[in-house]
Amino acid sequence: MTWRTCKKFDAHVHVLPDERAAQFLEGEGPEAPWSQCSADDYLRRMDRFGIERALLVPNNDQHLYYRDPRETNRFLGELVRAHPDRFHAFADVTASGAYFIEQTPWILEEAVQEYGLSGLKLHPTNLYMDADDLRLVPVLRKAAELSVPVMFHANPCRLGFHDNCAPDKINRMIRVFPDLRIITAHLGGSKWQDALTGCTWADMSYILPRMVEWYGIEQANRILRAFGPDRLLFGTDFPEGDYDVYFDILEQMDFTDEEIEKIAWKNIAGLLTPEDTP
């Protein structure tokens, strides 16, 4: 079995509304990654690289998506309804000051029950709060009540400074909500050691090529092995991730066929669509 030919579910993909992608096209040119991330662009990419399903995640950013998170959730819900055999999506929320605690649980409930979304994406940096901020407790309680998973952005990039998306903060929420399925994105980024010791599931999006640059392929292999095939999720952070790069890296690692099946498909499918897994 190879990574190019195995059954794959990309657990971390960004698809923008057409008008947002058009803005990048005009401002940055056709070769810029974010100029090529409309739904049609990505569906063609899925067919080219053998990606059977993808999890679409927003990033709590009013500039990339919509000012009103409900509008973003409707957009994502329309994609899921139009391509139910290809797409799942997580709900968006945005910083709303004093209204965040009151509004956000209701926004998530609407996204799941009315728009057919499968979980929640939290990007602490873009929300201007820490991953263990108590203002997140109501929406995390709602996610637990709805029995949907939550993905935390976790790619700290300010070493030596305060990082509100640092994985040790996410680990605190994992302990507070042991019944909540929490995904730590990007393997915890540059602070992957903290994610390693505390996280539940973790996706390798964006960070895997950087790890190879930092440590080399053998050490990157050891790091993924330390997380283990039962909690690793294949993901690229499209349009930031390149499938050819990911496949070339993963083909050099020592995962067995059974482990590849878990990482590439079964783990995320089990979180989102239990009926698809044994």
XYZ file of C-alpha atoms in Angstrom:
278
model
C 0.000 0.000 0.000
C 1.247 3.499 -0.803
C 0.118 6.916 0.374
C -0.682 7.915 -3.187
C -3.024 4.971 -3.727
C -4.563 4.367 -0.286
C -8.024 5.570 0.730
C -7.591 9.099 2.092
C -9.641 11.543 4.159
C -7.906 14.930 4.484
C -8.796 16.111 7.987
C -7.750 19.760 7.566
C -8.788 21.702 4.455
C -9.709 25.344 3.849
C -12.114 26.148 1.014
C -13.065 29.800 0.578
C -16.185 31.367 -0.893
C -15.682 32.169 -4.563
C -15.651 35.919 -3.943
C -12.864 35.601 -1.360
C -10.765 33.415 -3.663
C -11.326 35.982 -6.423
C -9.949 38.710 -4.150
C -6.750 36.715 -3.641
C -6.561 36.071 -7.378
C -6.770 39.790 -8.099
C -4.439 40.857 -5.314
C -1.789 38.092 -5.338
C -2.026 36.467 -8.751
C -3.013 32.995 -9.972
C -0.053 31.165 -8.413
C -0.797 32.248 -4.835
C -2.118 29.299 -2.768
C -5.202 31.144 -1.541
C -6.095 32.110 -5.118
C -6.717 28.423 -5.830
C -8.994 27.370 -3.000
C -12.558 27.645 -4.242
C -14.672 24.509 -3.859
C -14.314 23.722 -7.558
C -10.531 24.145 -7.342
C -10.351 21.753 -4.437
C -12.677 19.131 -5.919
C -10.360 18.942 -8.911
C -7.433 18.595 -6.513
C -9.235 15.767 -4.701
C -9.720 13.856 -7.944
C -6.117 14.413 -8.997
C -4.611 13.152 -5.734
C -7.101 10.469 -4.756
C -8.648 12.262 -1.786
C -12.028 10.625 -1.263
C -13.255 12.912 1.511
C -12.199 16.138 3.167
C -12.999 17.977 6.367
C -13.529 21.682 5.637
C -12.529 23.892 8.550
C -12.897 27.665 8.943
C -10.481 29.690 11.053
C -12.606 32.217 12.953
C -11.287 34.950 10.616
C -13.790 37.485 9.317
C -11.404 38.514 6.526
C -11.063 35.072 4.975
C -14.686 34.058 5.384
C -17.656 36.200 6.432
C -18.110 38.743 9.192
C -21.110 36.815 10.516
C -20.115 33.213 11.401
C -23.655 32.076 10.634
C -23.081 33.094 7.014
C -19.858 31.090 6.931
C -21.679 28.103 8.407
C -24.427 28.366 5.813
C -21.775 28.457 3.085
C -20.082 25.341 4.480
C -23.435 23.616 4.952
C -24.305 24.235 1.304
C -21.059 22.567 0.239
C -21.776 19.566 2.461
C -25.294 19.232 1.061
C -24.046 19.598 -2.518
C -21.255 17.015 -2.030
C -22.317 14.735 0.842
C -19.992 11.962 -0.289
C -16.962 14.278 -0.425
C -17.231 16.951 2.280
C -17.719 17.277 6.009
C -17.334 20.658 7.712
C -16.796 22.184 11.135
C -18.621 25.269 12.345
C -17.171 28.744 12.512
C -17.389 31.230 15.381
C -15.868 34.701 15.609
C -14.878 37.057 18.395
C -17.945 39.006 19.530
C -16.862 40.622 22.770
C -19.334 40.400 25.624
C -21.769 38.464 23.414
C -19.418 35.535 22.803
C -20.513 33.475 25.819
C -24.205 33.929 25.078
C -24.222 33.641 21.283
C -21.593 31.065 20.420
C -23.304 27.933 21.833
C -26.438 28.818 19.891
C -24.414 29.427 16.699
C -22.850 25.962 17.044
C -26.204 24.311 17.693
C -27.683 25.956 14.608
C -24.698 24.922 12.487
C -25.008 21.280 13.527
C -28.776 20.896 13.573
C -29.772 23.136 10.649
C -26.738 23.248 8.359
C -25.494 19.690 8.865
C -22.011 20.532 10.119
C -20.045 17.912 12.029
C -18.122 19.778 14.719
C -16.488 23.031 15.830
C -13.228 24.761 14.860
C -11.579 27.083 17.399
C -8.647 29.301 16.469
C -7.672 30.962 19.782
C -5.376 33.542 18.190
C -8.111 34.786 15.863
C -10.615 34.785 18.737
C -8.275 36.940 20.870
C -8.473 34.537 23.788
C -6.456 31.674 25.214
C -7.344 28.082 24.418
C -8.127 27.565 28.112
C -10.110 30.802 28.480
C -13.211 30.222 30.599
C -15.282 32.076 28.005
C -14.966 28.947 25.847
C -16.615 26.710 28.437
C -20.244 27.277 27.298
C -19.550 26.441 23.650
C -17.453 23.422 24.622
C -20.287 22.236 26.851
C -22.627 22.630 23.867
C -20.274 20.576 21.680
C -20.258 17.836 24.321
C -24.050 17.998 24.536
C -24.329 17.706 20.733
C -21.694 14.930 20.747
C -19.568 16.613 18.063
C -15.765 16.929 18.020
C -13.812 20.170 18.432
C -10.617 21.090 16.602
C -8.232 23.597 18.200
C -5.712 25.432 16.067
C -2.354 24.765 17.740
C 0.598 26.183 15.871
C 2.410 28.548 18.238
C 4.969 30.579 16.363
C 6.192 33.082 18.951
C 8.745 31.065 20.895
C 9.658 32.905 24.063
C 6.429 34.877 24.059
C 2.890 34.224 25.210
C 1.032 31.879 22.845
C -2.705 31.636 23.332
C -2.971 28.524 21.152
C -0.164 26.622 22.898
C -1.007 22.922 23.299
C -0.529 22.941 27.071
C -3.583 25.234 27.221
C -5.551 22.862 24.988
C -4.506 20.007 27.265
C -6.220 21.777 30.178
C -9.496 21.787 28.250
C -9.031 18.112 27.412
C -8.839 17.393 31.137
C -11.865 19.583 31.884
C -13.939 17.905 29.154
C -12.918 14.220 29.170
C -16.090 13.294 27.272
C -15.359 15.737 24.430
C -13.500 14.551 21.317
C -10.778 17.179 20.851
C -8.406 17.366 17.880
C -5.144 19.269 18.294
C -4.310 20.682 14.864
C -0.803 20.831 13.377
C 0.566 18.366 16.000
C 0.854 21.343 18.325
C 3.257 23.129 15.955
C 6.641 24.120 17.305
C 5.515 22.998 20.778
C 4.702 19.470 19.653
C 6.253 18.005 22.808
C 3.414 19.484 24.883
C 0.831 18.081 22.479
C 2.543 14.705 22.568
C 2.144 14.404 26.323
C -1.435 15.521 26.572
C -3.520 15.541 23.420
C -6.115 13.068 22.228
C -6.202 13.175 18.400
C -3.744 15.284 16.404
C -3.554 16.180 12.732
C -0.268 16.563 10.856
C -1.458 19.442 8.680
C 0.966 22.204 7.742
C 3.626 21.143 10.232
C 4.905 17.837 8.804
C 7.105 19.366 6.058
C 8.480 21.843 8.614
C 9.383 19.009 10.971
C 11.344 17.359 8.183
C 13.157 20.658 7.576
C 13.934 21.059 11.296
C 14.820 17.496 12.247
C 15.209 15.371 9.126
C 13.042 12.498 7.948
C 14.158 9.943 10.534
C 13.396 12.152 13.529
C 10.105 13.291 11.982
C 9.245 9.599 11.648
C 10.049 9.090 15.352
C 7.847 12.038 16.321
C 4.864 10.661 14.410
C 5.544 7.243 15.921
C 5.505 8.829 19.389
C 2.027 10.232 18.743
C 1.027 6.799 17.482
C -1.161 5.611 14.607
C -4.299 5.454 16.767
C -4.485 9.217 17.258
C -2.772 10.636 14.171
C -4.910 12.195 11.440
C -3.773 12.783 7.871
C -4.249 16.435 6.933
C -2.485 19.039 4.805
C -3.933 22.482 5.658
C -4.817 23.002 1.986
C -4.117 25.396 0.304
C -0.966 25.704 2.440
C -0.137 21.994 2.120
C 1.083 20.257 -1.041
C -0.059 16.664 -1.569
C 3.051 15.680 -3.529
C 5.241 16.897 -0.658
C 3.167 15.016 1.926
C 3.154 11.787 -0.053
C 6.908 11.951 -0.683
C 7.541 12.412 3.054
C 5.112 9.766 4.268
C 6.370 7.182 1.765
C 9.760 7.385 3.521
C 8.264 6.427 6.878
C 7.797 2.964 8.311
C 4.039 2.746 8.871
C 2.449 -0.611 8.124
C -0.543 -0.967 5.807
C -2.855 -1.260 8.813
C -1.386 1.887 10.363
C -1.675 3.816 7.082
C -5.366 2.877 6.919
C -5.907 4.290 10.405
C -4.029 7.534 9.813
C -5.286 8.160 6.278
C -8.941 7.263 6.845
C -10.196 5.308 9.808
C -9.307 7.657 12.658
C -11.042 10.749 11.275
C -13.872 8.697 9.791
C -14.439 7.169 13.206
C -14.708 10.640 14.740
C -17.106 11.959 12.105
C -18.843 8.982 10.530
C -18.718 5.963 12.848
C -20.816 3.943 10.410
C -17.879 4.032 7.972
C -15.536 2.217 10.331
C -15.659 -1.321 11.715
